[in-house]
mmCIF file of C-alpha atoms in Angstrom:
data_model
loop_
_atom_site.group_PDB
_atom_site.id
_atom_site.type_symbol
_atom_site.label_atom_id
_atom_site.label_comp_id
_atom_site.label_asym_id
_atom_site.label_seq_id
_atom_site.Cartn_x
_atom_site.Cartn_y
_atom_site.Cartn_z
ATOM 1 C CA MET A 20 49.845 16.962 -24.574
ATOM 2 C CA LYS A 21 46.106 16.746 -23.895
ATOM 3 C CA PRO A 22 44.036 19.950 -24.185
ATOM 4 C CA LYS A 23 43.022 19.805 -20.527
ATOM 5 C CA SER A 24 46.673 19.543 -19.492
ATOM 6 C CA VAL A 25 47.566 22.492 -21.728
ATOM 7 C CA ALA A 26 44.788 24.501 -20.098
ATOM 8 C CA LEU A 27 45.971 23.642 -16.583
ATOM 9 C CA ALA A 28 49.544 24.571 -17.501
ATOM 10 C CA GLY A 29 48.274 27.842 -18.999
ATOM 11 C CA ILE A 30 46.397 28.694 -15.806
ATOM 12 C CA LEU A 31 49.511 28.108 -13.708
ATOM 13 C CA LEU A 32 51.696 30.024 -16.152
ATOM 14 C CA SER A 33 49.323 32.995 -16.008
ATOM 15 C CA ALA A 34 49.578 32.919 -12.188
ATOM 16 C CA LEU A 35 53.375 32.879 -12.409
ATOM 17 C CA ILE A 36 53.404 35.758 -14.899
ATOM 18 C CA GLY A 37 50.937 37.700 -12.753
ATOM 19 C CA GLY A 38 53.257 37.397 -9.764
ATOM 20 C CA VAL A 39 56.242 38.585 -11.800
ATOM 21 C CA LEU A 40 54.301 41.513 -13.260
ATOM 22 C CA ASP A 41 53.224 42.614 -9.772
ATOM 23 C CA VAL A 42 56.875 43.208 -8.929
ATOM 24 C CA LEU A 43 58.077 44.553 -12.265
ATOM 25 C CA CYS A 44 55.211 47.025 -12.626
ATOM 26 C CA ALA A 45 54.798 48.020 -8.982
ATOM 27 C CA ARG A 46 55.402 51.675 -9.808
ATOM 28 C CA ALA A 47 52.845 51.774 -12.633
ATOM 29 C CA SER A 48 49.768 53.811 -11.910
ATOM 30 C CA GLY A 49 46.207 54.326 -13.043
ATOM 31 C CA GLY A 50 44.913 52.434 -16.046
ATOM 32 C CA VAL A 51 48.276 50.861 -16.815
ATOM 33 C CA LYS A 52 48.412 49.130 -13.431
ATOM 34 C CA LEU A 53 44.811 47.997 -13.827
ATOM 35 C CA TRP A 54 45.521 46.276 -17.159
ATOM 36 C CA ILE A 55 48.752 44.780 -15.855
ATOM 37 C CA ASP A 56 46.781 43.270 -12.962
ATOM 38 C CA LEU A 57 43.810 42.149 -15.060
ATOM 39 C CA GLY A 58 45.752 40.750 -18.033
ATOM 40 C CA PRO A 59 46.927 37.532 -16.349
ATOM 41 C CA ILE A 60 43.480 37.108 -14.777
ATOM 42 C CA PHE A 61 41.762 37.273 -18.180
ATOM 43 C CA ILE A 62 44.303 34.864 -19.655
ATOM 44 C CA GLY A 63 43.814 32.472 -16.737
ATOM 45 C CA LEU A 64 40.049 32.732 -17.169
ATOM 46 C CA ALA A 65 40.366 31.910 -20.872
ATOM 47 C CA PHE A 66 42.417 28.809 -20.011
ATOM 48 C CA THR A 67 39.832 27.915 -17.345
ATOM 49 C CA PHE A 68 37.066 27.958 -19.950
ATOM 50 C CA MET A 69 39.280 25.929 -22.284
ATOM 51 C CA TRP A 70 39.590 23.304 -19.540
ATOM 52 C CA LEU A 71 35.849 23.445 -18.784
ATOM 53 C CA HIS A 72 35.015 23.052 -22.477
ATOM 54 C CA HIS A 73 37.137 19.940 -22.887
ATOM 55 C CA ASP A 74 35.960 18.546 -19.550
ATOM 56 C CA GLY A 75 32.330 19.067 -20.606
ATOM 57 C CA LEU A 76 33.000 17.170 -23.828
ATOM 58 C CA GLN A 77 34.657 14.374 -21.876
ATOM 59 C CA VAL A 78 31.897 13.948 -19.281
ATOM 60 C CA GLY A 79 29.022 14.825 -21.625
ATOM 61 C CA TYR A 80 27.754 17.882 -19.767
ATOM 62 C CA ARG A 81 26.759 21.196 -21.332
ATOM 63 C CA ARG A 82 26.989 24.278 -19.100
ATOM 64 C CA SER A 83 24.166 26.794 -19.136
ATOM 65 C CA ALA A 84 24.797 30.455 -19.965
ATOM 66 C CA LEU A 85 23.925 31.369 -16.385
ATOM 67 C CA LEU A 86 26.495 28.920 -15.029
ATOM 68 C CA ASN A 87 29.110 30.434 -17.362
ATOM 69 C CA VAL A 88 28.309 33.903 -16.009
ATOM 70 C CA GLY A 89 28.605 32.566 -12.470
ATOM 71 C CA ILE A 90 31.996 31.069 -13.259
ATOM 72 C CA ILE A 91 33.219 34.416 -14.602
ATOM 73 C CA VAL A 92 31.855 36.430 -11.685
ATOM 74 C CA MET A 93 32.644 34.045 -8.826
ATOM 75 C CA GLY A 94 34.506 30.984 -10.045
ATOM 76 C CA ILE A 95 35.510 29.785 -6.588
ATOM 77 C CA ILE A 96 31.800 29.087 -5.938
ATOM 78 C CA PHE A 97 30.464 28.170 -9.382
ATOM 79 C CA ILE A 98 33.213 25.823 -10.564
ATOM 80 C CA PRO A 99 32.360 23.425 -7.697
ATOM 81 C CA VAL A 100 28.693 23.839 -8.705
ATOM 82 C CA TYR A 101 29.716 22.723 -12.211
ATOM 83 C CA PHE A 102 31.508 19.705 -10.728
ATOM 84 C CA TYR A 103 28.451 18.873 -8.614
ATOM 85 C CA LYS A 104 26.160 18.976 -11.628
ATOM 86 C CA SER A 105 28.478 17.217 -14.066
ATOM 87 C CA ARG A 106 29.775 14.369 -11.913
ATOM 88 C CA PRO A 107 27.990 11.281 -10.653
ATOM 89 C CA THR A 108 27.477 10.742 -6.948
ATOM 90 C CA GLY A 109 30.739 9.648 -5.364
ATOM 91 C CA ALA A 110 32.913 11.580 -7.817
ATOM 92 C CA ARG A 111 31.713 15.054 -6.822
ATOM 93 C CA GLY A 112 33.609 15.433 -3.551
ATOM 94 C CA PRO A 113 36.983 14.267 -4.841
ATOM 95 C CA MET A 114 36.709 16.554 -7.862
ATOM 96 C CA CYS A 115 35.916 19.557 -5.672
ATOM 97 C CA LEU A 116 38.864 18.700 -3.425
ATOM 98 C CA ARG A 117 41.142 18.549 -6.480
ATOM 99 C CA PHE A 118 39.814 21.937 -7.561
ATOM 100 C CA PHE A 119 40.609 23.526 -4.198
ATOM 101 C CA GLY A 120 44.030 21.852 -4.251
ATOM 102 C CA PHE A 121 44.602 23.366 -7.682
ATOM 103 C CA CYS A 122 43.587 26.767 -6.271
ATOM 104 C CA LEU A 123 46.345 26.382 -3.664
ATOM 105 C CA LEU A 124 48.764 25.459 -6.445
ATOM 106 C CA TRP A 125 47.719 28.615 -8.321
ATOM 107 C CA ILE A 126 48.479 30.695 -5.220
ATOM 108 C CA ALA A 127 51.860 28.962 -4.915
ATOM 109 C CA PHE A 128 52.764 29.715 -8.550
ATOM 110 C CA SER A 129 51.744 33.331 -8.088
ATOM 111 C CA ALA A 130 53.924 33.569 -4.967
ATOM 112 C CA ILE A 131 56.851 31.909 -6.771
ATOM 113 C CA GLY A 132 56.587 34.490 -9.536
ATOM 114 C CA PHE A 133 56.285 37.364 -7.065
ATOM 115 C CA TYR A 134 59.124 36.383 -4.751
ATOM 116 C CA GLY A 135 61.322 35.149 -7.588
ATOM 117 C CA ALA A 136 61.001 38.496 -9.389
ATOM 118 C CA ARG A 137 61.509 40.356 -6.125
ATOM 119 C CA ALA A 138 64.725 38.443 -5.448
ATOM 120 C CA ALA A 139 65.949 39.053 -9.007
ATOM 121 C CA THR A 140 65.425 42.820 -8.837
#
């Protein structure tokens, strides 16, 4: 399996696990609940940077430190910026559309985990 495919699968798996943990740890409070909520997000972010790293190698684009910070803080805005900067004209739009489609897939996996765990408990 290619590294980019592993990263995409990891992102979706972290969404699924996040949905399950929301149900299983609904009664947790304070710092425990915070880490249960943030854990899958950090894992998904790590897989996102894994994908971005391998994509950058493939297309020959090196991200700046400021762009990396933007991706961490507000990925929904700065990942399309990365695609705009790293892709030639004509390939930018389709790549951004695939990204937003993948965001919808992430939401779907999170919902599957949430409602699947809710039905099982």
